[in-house]
PDB file of C-alpha atoms in Angstrom:
ATOM      1  CA  MET S 250       0.000   0.000   0.000  1.00 83.00           C
ATOM      2  CA  ASN S 251       1.457   3.354  -1.062  1.00 91.00           C
ATOM      3  CA  LEU S 252       0.574   5.818   1.721  1.00 95.00           C
ATOM      4  CA  ASP S 253       1.183   9.584   1.814  1.00 94.00           C
ATOM      5  CA  PHE S 254       2.761  10.333   5.196  1.00 94.00           C
ATOM      6  CA  LYS S 255       4.120  13.727   4.057  1.00 91.00           C
ATOM      7  CA  LYS S 256       0.779  15.524   4.065  1.00 90.00           C
ATOM      8  CA  GLY S 257       0.344  15.062   7.832  1.00 89.00           C
ATOM      9  CA  GLU S 258       3.976  15.760   8.700  1.00 90.00           C
ATOM     10  CA  GLY S 259       4.810  12.087   8.981  1.00 94.00           C
ATOM     11  CA  LEU S 260       1.524  10.947  10.501  1.00 96.00           C
ATOM     12  CA  ILE S 261      -1.726   9.637   9.065  1.00 97.00           C
ATOM     13  CA  PRO S 262      -5.008   9.119  10.930  1.00 97.00           C
ATOM     14  CA  ALA S 263      -6.165   5.528  11.388  1.00 98.00           C
ATOM     15  CA  ILE S 264      -9.878   4.947  11.968  1.00 98.00           C
ATOM     16  CA  ILE S 265     -10.435   1.722  13.901  1.00 98.00           C
ATOM     17  CA  GLN S 266     -13.680  -0.142  13.165  1.00 97.00           C
ATOM     18  CA  ASP S 267     -15.030  -3.344  14.711  1.00 94.00           C
ATOM     19  CA  ASN S 268     -15.136  -5.976  11.979  1.00 91.00           C
ATOM     20  CA  LYS S 269     -18.288  -7.639  13.350  1.00 84.00           C
ATOM     21  CA  THR S 270     -20.446  -4.708  14.458  1.00 87.00           C
ATOM     22  CA  GLY S 271     -19.246  -1.989  12.093  1.00 89.00           C
ATOM     23  CA  LYS S 272     -18.884   0.426  15.046  1.00 93.00           C
ATOM     24  CA  VAL S 273     -16.092   2.991  14.934  1.00 97.00           C
ATOM     25  CA  LEU S 274     -14.022   2.236  18.029  1.00 97.00           C
ATOM     26  CA  MET S 275     -11.388   4.955  18.041  1.00 97.00           C
ATOM     27  CA  LEU S 276      -9.057   7.150  16.033  1.00 98.00           C
ATOM     28  CA  GLY S 277      -5.272   7.066  16.332  1.00 97.00           C
ATOM     29  CA  PHE S 278      -2.249   8.193  14.361  1.00 97.00           C
ATOM     30  CA  MET S 279       0.448   6.161  12.662  1.00 97.00           C
ATOM     31  CA  ASN S 280       3.841   6.981  11.295  1.00 97.00           C
ATOM     32  CA  GLU S 281       5.471   4.655   8.772  1.00 97.00           C
ATOM     33  CA  GLU S 282       7.050   2.523  11.493  1.00 97.00           C
ATOM     34  CA  ALA S 283       3.752   2.082  13.364  1.00 97.00           C
ATOM     35  CA  TYR S 284       2.039   1.139  10.106  1.00 98.00           C
ATOM     36  CA  GLN S 285       4.728  -1.435   9.250  1.00 97.00           C
ATOM     37  CA  GLN S 286       4.555  -2.937  12.750  1.00 98.00           C
ATOM     38  CA  THR S 287       0.760  -3.158  12.462  1.00 98.00           C
ATOM     39  CA  VAL S 288       1.050  -4.973   9.127  1.00 97.00           C
ATOM     40  CA  GLU S 289       3.715  -7.375  10.406  1.00 98.00           C
ATOM     41  CA  THR S 290       2.214  -8.227  13.816  1.00 97.00           C
ATOM     42  CA  LYS S 291      -1.476  -8.001  12.853  1.00 98.00           C
ATOM     43  CA  LYS S 292      -1.936  -5.972  16.079  1.00 98.00           C
ATOM     44  CA  VAL S 293      -2.765  -2.256  15.792  1.00 98.00           C
ATOM     45  CA  THR S 294       0.207  -0.087  16.736  1.00 98.00           C
ATOM     46  CA  PHE S 295       0.008   3.704  16.869  1.00 98.00           C
ATOM     47  CA  TYR S 296       2.464   6.546  17.209  1.00 97.00           C
ATOM     48  CA  SER S 297       1.791   8.402  20.469  1.00 94.00           C
ATOM     49  CA  ARG S 298       2.081  12.138  19.866  1.00 93.00           C
ATOM     50  CA  THR S 299       2.309  12.848  23.600  1.00 91.00           C
ATOM     51  CA  LYS S 300       4.853  10.146  24.481  1.00 91.00           C
ATOM     52  CA  GLU S 301       6.602  10.444  21.111  1.00 93.00           C
ATOM     53  CA  ARG S 302       6.945   6.679  20.711  1.00 96.00           C
ATOM     54  CA  LEU S 303       5.207   3.649  19.225  1.00 97.00           C
ATOM     55  CA  TRP S 304       2.584   1.956  21.348  1.00 94.00           C
ATOM     56  CA  MET S 305       0.609  -1.155  20.602  1.00 96.00           C
ATOM     57  CA  LYS S 306      -3.012  -0.696  21.597  1.00 95.00           C
ATOM     58  CA  GLY S 307      -3.601  -2.961  24.601  1.00 92.00           C
ATOM     59  CA  GLU S 308       0.073  -3.357  25.509  1.00 90.00           C
ATOM     60  CA  THR S 309      -0.765  -2.770  29.191  1.00 89.00           C
ATOM     61  CA  SER S 310      -4.490  -3.645  29.377  1.00 90.00           C
ATOM     62  CA  GLY S 311      -4.332  -6.717  27.142  1.00 92.00           C
ATOM     63  CA  ASN S 312      -7.205  -5.312  25.071  1.00 94.00           C
ATOM     64  CA  VAL S 313      -5.355  -5.596  21.783  1.00 96.00           C
ATOM     65  CA  LEU S 314      -6.889  -4.880  18.389  1.00 97.00           C
ATOM     66  CA  SER S 315      -6.354  -7.825  16.026  1.00 97.00           C
ATOM     67  CA  VAL S 316      -6.266  -6.678  12.413  1.00 98.00           C
ATOM     68  CA  VAL S 317      -8.722  -8.178   9.943  1.00 97.00           C
ATOM     69  CA  GLU S 318      -8.317  -5.728   7.048  1.00 97.00           C
ATOM     70  CA  ILE S 319      -6.495  -2.470   6.312  1.00 98.00           C
ATOM     71  CA  MET S 320      -7.888  -0.054   3.729  1.00 98.00           C
ATOM     72  CA  SER S 321      -6.631   3.281   2.465  1.00 97.00           C
ATOM     73  CA  ASP S 322      -8.826   6.192   1.410  1.00 97.00           C
ATOM     74  CA  CYS S 323      -8.782   7.640  -2.112  1.00 96.00           C
ATOM     75  CA  ASP S 324      -6.014  10.168  -1.246  1.00 95.00           C
ATOM     76  CA  HIS S 325      -3.853   7.516   0.471  1.00 96.00           C
ATOM     77  CA  ASP S 326      -3.550   9.670   3.589  1.00 96.00           C
ATOM     78  CA  THR S 327      -6.091   8.009   5.912  1.00 97.00           C
ATOM     79  CA  LEU S 328      -6.520   4.403   6.972  1.00 98.00           C
ATOM     80  CA  LEU S 329      -9.590   2.386   7.878  1.00 98.00           C
ATOM     81  CA  ILE S 330      -8.561  -0.643   9.926  1.00 98.00           C
ATOM     82  CA  LYS S 331     -11.126  -3.347  10.628  1.00 98.00           C
ATOM     83  CA  VAL S 332     -10.337  -5.241  13.810  1.00 97.00           C
ATOM     84  CA  ASN S 333     -11.485  -7.806  16.315  1.00 94.00           C
ATOM     85  CA  PRO S 334     -11.078  -6.123  19.717  1.00 95.00           C
ATOM     86  CA  ALA S 335     -10.049  -8.230  22.725  1.00 94.00           C
ATOM     87  CA  GLY S 336     -12.039  -6.048  25.145  1.00 92.00           C
ATOM     88  CA  PRO S 337     -13.089  -2.459  25.817  1.00 93.00           C
ATOM     89  CA  VAL S 338     -11.130  -0.072  23.590  1.00 95.00           C
ATOM     90  CA  CYS S 339     -11.152   3.154  25.595  1.00 93.00           C
ATOM     91  CA  HIS S 340      -8.794   3.700  28.548  1.00 90.00           C
ATOM     92  CA  THR S 341     -11.887   4.756  30.531  1.00 92.00           C
ATOM     93  CA  GLY S 342     -13.244   1.213  30.201  1.00 91.00           C
ATOM     94  CA  THR S 343     -15.970   1.947  27.630  1.00 94.00           C
ATOM     95  CA  ASP S 344     -16.394  -0.136  24.484  1.00 94.00           C
ATOM     96  CA  THR S 345     -15.450   2.776  22.213  1.00 96.00           C
ATOM     97  CA  CYS S 346     -13.636   6.075  22.652  1.00 95.00           C
ATOM     98  CA  PHE S 347     -16.920   7.772  21.728  1.00 95.00           C
ATOM     99  CA  GLY S 348     -18.834   6.301  24.655  1.00 93.00           C
ATOM    100  CA  GLU S 349     -20.954   3.980  22.515  1.00 91.00           C
ATOM    101  CA  LYS S 350     -21.798   0.368  23.227  1.00 90.00           C
ATOM    102  CA  ASN S 351     -20.015  -1.832  20.698  1.00 89.00           C
ATOM    103  CA  GLN S 352     -23.088  -3.802  19.832  1.00 84.00           C
ATOM    104  CA  GLU S 353     -25.294  -4.055  16.776  1.00 78.00           C
ATOM    105  CA  ASP S 354     -27.598  -7.005  17.339  1.00 83.00           C
ATOM    106  CA  ILE S 355     -28.476  -7.275  13.643  1.00 84.00           C
ATOM    107  CA  MET S 356     -24.800  -7.945  12.860  1.00 80.00           C
ATOM    108  CA  PHE S 357     -25.063 -11.245  14.762  1.00 84.00           C
ATOM    109  CA  LEU S 358     -26.823 -12.656  11.703  1.00 91.00           C
ATOM    110  CA  LYS S 359     -23.641 -12.128   9.652  1.00 86.00           C
ATOM    111  CA  TYR S 360     -21.595 -13.789  12.406  1.00 86.00           C
ATOM    112  CA  LEU S 361     -24.112 -16.660  12.515  1.00 93.00           C
ATOM    113  CA  GLN S 362     -23.820 -17.283   8.789  1.00 95.00           C
ATOM    114  CA  ASP S 363     -20.020 -17.209   9.027  1.00 92.00           C
ATOM    115  CA  PHE S 364     -20.315 -19.818  11.806  1.00 95.00           C
ATOM    116  CA  ILE S 365     -22.697 -21.943   9.694  1.00 97.00           C
ATOM    117  CA  GLU S 366     -20.251 -21.739   6.770  1.00 97.00           C
ATOM    118  CA  ARG S 367     -17.448 -23.004   9.028  1.00 96.00           C
ATOM    119  CA  ARG S 368     -19.693 -25.895  10.055  1.00 97.00           C
ATOM    120  CA  ARG S 369     -20.276 -26.688   6.361  1.00 97.00           C
ATOM    121  CA  GLN S 370     -16.546 -26.745   5.694  1.00 97.00           C
ATOM    122  CA  GLU S 371     -15.459 -28.626   8.840  1.00 97.00           C
ATOM    123  CA  MET S 372     -18.537 -30.877   9.328  1.00 97.00           C
ATOM    124  CA  PRO S 373     -17.862 -31.672  13.019  1.00 97.00           C
ATOM    125  CA  GLU S 374     -19.603 -34.739  14.389  1.00 96.00           C
ATOM    126  CA  GLY S 375     -22.492 -34.192  16.781  1.00 97.00           C
ATOM    127  CA  SER S 376     -23.415 -30.784  15.334  1.00 97.00           C
ATOM    128  CA  TYR S 377     -27.061 -30.208  14.386  1.00 97.00           C
ATOM    129  CA  THR S 378     -25.935 -27.930  11.556  1.00 98.00           C
ATOM    130  CA  THR S 379     -23.656 -30.680  10.240  1.00 98.00           C
ATOM    131  CA  SER S 380     -26.599 -33.097  10.275  1.00 97.00           C
ATOM    132  CA  LEU S 381     -28.610 -30.689   8.103  1.00 98.00           C
ATOM    133  CA  PHE S 382     -25.812 -30.406   5.555  1.00 98.00           C
ATOM    134  CA  THR S 383     -25.416 -34.185   5.579  1.00 98.00           C
ATOM    135  CA  LYS S 384     -29.131 -34.736   4.868  1.00 97.00           C
ATOM    136  CA  GLY S 385     -29.024 -32.418   1.856  1.00 97.00           C
ATOM    137  CA  VAL S 386     -30.940 -29.548   0.335  1.00 97.00           C
ATOM    138  CA  ASN S 387     -34.338 -31.304   0.309  1.00 98.00           C
ATOM    139  CA  ARG S 388     -34.285 -31.780   4.090  1.00 97.00           C
ATOM    140  CA  MET S 389     -33.028 -28.222   4.616  1.00 98.00           C
ATOM    141  CA  ALA S 390     -35.837 -26.838   2.456  1.00 98.00           C
ATOM    142  CA  GLN S 391     -38.364 -29.025   4.292  1.00 98.00           C
ATOM    143  CA  LYS S 392     -37.158 -27.612   7.633  1.00 98.00           C
ATOM    144  CA  VAL S 393     -37.624 -24.061   6.344  1.00 98.00           C
ATOM    145  CA  GLY S 394     -41.189 -24.968   5.414  1.00 98.00           C
ATOM    146  CA  GLU S 395     -41.879 -26.565   8.802  1.00 98.00           C
ATOM    147  CA  GLU S 396     -40.458 -23.590  10.687  1.00 98.00           C
ATOM    148  CA  ALA S 397     -42.452 -21.167   8.506  1.00 98.00           C
ATOM    149  CA  VAL S 398     -45.697 -22.985   9.385  1.00 98.00           C
ATOM    150  CA  GLU S 399     -44.796 -22.984  13.105  1.00 98.00           C
ATOM    151  CA  THR S 400     -44.021 -19.257  12.902  1.00 98.00           C
ATOM    152  CA  VAL S 401     -47.416 -18.567  11.301  1.00 98.00           C
ATOM    153  CA  ILE S 402     -49.206 -20.626  13.960  1.00 97.00           C
ATOM    154  CA  GLU S 403     -47.500 -18.744  16.797  1.00 97.00           C
ATOM    155  CA  ALA S 404     -48.131 -15.380  15.090  1.00 98.00           C
ATOM    156  CA  THR S 405     -51.871 -16.053  14.829  1.00 97.00           C
ATOM    157  CA  ASN S 406     -52.630 -18.163  17.898  1.00 96.00           C
ATOM    158  CA  GLY S 407     -49.577 -18.201  20.153  1.00 96.00           C
ATOM    159  CA  THR S 408     -47.630 -15.995  22.524  1.00 97.00           C
ATOM    160  CA  ASP S 409     -45.146 -13.296  21.584  1.00 97.00           C
ATOM    161  CA  ASP S 410     -42.304 -15.314  23.136  1.00 97.00           C
ATOM    162  CA  ALA S 411     -43.225 -18.435  21.156  1.00 97.00           C
ATOM    163  CA  PHE S 412     -43.545 -16.355  17.972  1.00 98.00           C
ATOM    164  CA  ILE S 413     -40.011 -14.941  18.404  1.00 98.00           C
ATOM    165  CA  TYR S 414     -38.693 -18.440  19.188  1.00 98.00           C
ATOM    166  CA  GLU S 415     -40.205 -19.968  16.041  1.00 98.00           C
ATOM    167  CA  ALA S 416     -39.255 -16.994  13.853  1.00 98.00           C
ATOM    168  CA  SER S 417     -35.658 -17.422  15.076  1.00 98.00           C
ATOM    169  CA  ASP S 418     -35.791 -21.111  14.092  1.00 98.00           C
ATOM    170  CA  LEU S 419     -37.057 -20.032  10.664  1.00 98.00           C
ATOM    171  CA  ILE S 420     -34.212 -17.537  10.151  1.00 98.00           C
ATOM    172  CA  TYR S 421     -31.618 -20.086  11.290  1.00 98.00           C
ATOM    173  CA  HIS S 422     -32.867 -22.805   8.934  1.00 98.00           C
ATOM    174  CA  LEU S 423     -33.206 -20.334   6.055  1.00 98.00           C
ATOM    175  CA  THR S 424     -29.598 -19.250   6.658  1.00 98.00           C
ATOM    176  CA  VAL S 425     -28.447 -22.882   6.522  1.00 98.00           C
ATOM    177  CA  LEU S 426     -30.345 -23.344   3.248  1.00 98.00           C
ATOM    178  CA  LEU S 427     -28.880 -20.136   1.784  1.00 98.00           C
ATOM    179  CA  THR S 428     -25.384 -21.271   2.760  1.00 98.00           C
ATOM    180  CA  SER S 429     -25.880 -24.681   1.137  1.00 98.00           C
ATOM    181  CA  LYS S 430     -26.939 -22.951  -2.091  1.00 98.00           C
ATOM    182  CA  GLY S 431     -23.874 -20.679  -2.037  1.00 97.00           C
ATOM    183  CA  PHE S 432     -25.734 -17.514  -1.072  1.00 97.00           C
ATOM    184  CA  ARG S 433     -25.401 -15.051   1.789  1.00 96.00           C
ATOM    185  CA  LEU S 434     -27.871 -13.005   3.797  1.00 95.00           C
ATOM    186  CA  GLU S 435     -26.253 -10.037   2.047  1.00 94.00           C
ATOM    187  CA  ASP S 436     -27.697 -11.369  -1.218  1.00 95.00           C
ATOM    188  CA  LEU S 437     -31.162 -11.027   0.315  1.00 95.00           C
ATOM    189  CA  SER S 438     -30.301  -7.503   1.438  1.00 92.00           C
ATOM    190  CA  ARG S 439     -29.234  -6.558  -2.076  1.00 93.00           C
ATOM    191  CA  GLU S 440     -32.454  -7.974  -3.552  1.00 95.00           C
ATOM    192  CA  LEU S 441     -34.568  -6.092  -1.025  1.00 95.00           C
ATOM    193  CA  MET S 442     -32.622  -2.874  -1.698  1.00 93.00           C
ATOM    194  CA  LYS S 443     -33.329  -3.234  -5.416  1.00 94.00           C
ATOM    195  CA  ARG S 444     -37.038  -3.629  -4.698  1.00 95.00           C
ATOM    196  CA  HIS S 445     -37.019  -0.689  -2.290  1.00 92.00           C
ATOM    197  CA  LYS S 446     -35.823   1.672  -5.034  1.00 83.00           C
TER     198      LYS S 446
END
């Protein structure tokens, strides 16, 4: 990556984003050495302007930021670094340096499909998800149908708790079926976005 460190007098801002939730966790600055160390170690390292030295985020707290992806902006003078944080990011103990909770419940669905995909690849014994993949697409599709009927029954004649339970079963089984067909929940999002326009 060809970065322009000259514009910021040797430093470039690095926006740190949680890879799973999409939340912006913090902003730090990197010089070339901090950037190289980040690339090599896969742990975010900044240049401290106050201490005038490199510091790896989490070097004292243990709450390191494990790098998933590093992206540069169009001018090559700002970084977006997607990470998996090991704990709260801010020195005050909050999830982010902006005081936000690092949680987006909807993003769990992406994590769930990633987990289901790992099950499909590894096929561990004793896993319910493995058993669905083993039985094939017809059984997976049948389960989606069964769960859809149970969801409808609970929506019309059941309790709210039972409705949420059955709807969750429906989403899970649909996600397994999507995965078996080589599709992602993001494909559904794109289709719905097209229709929304």
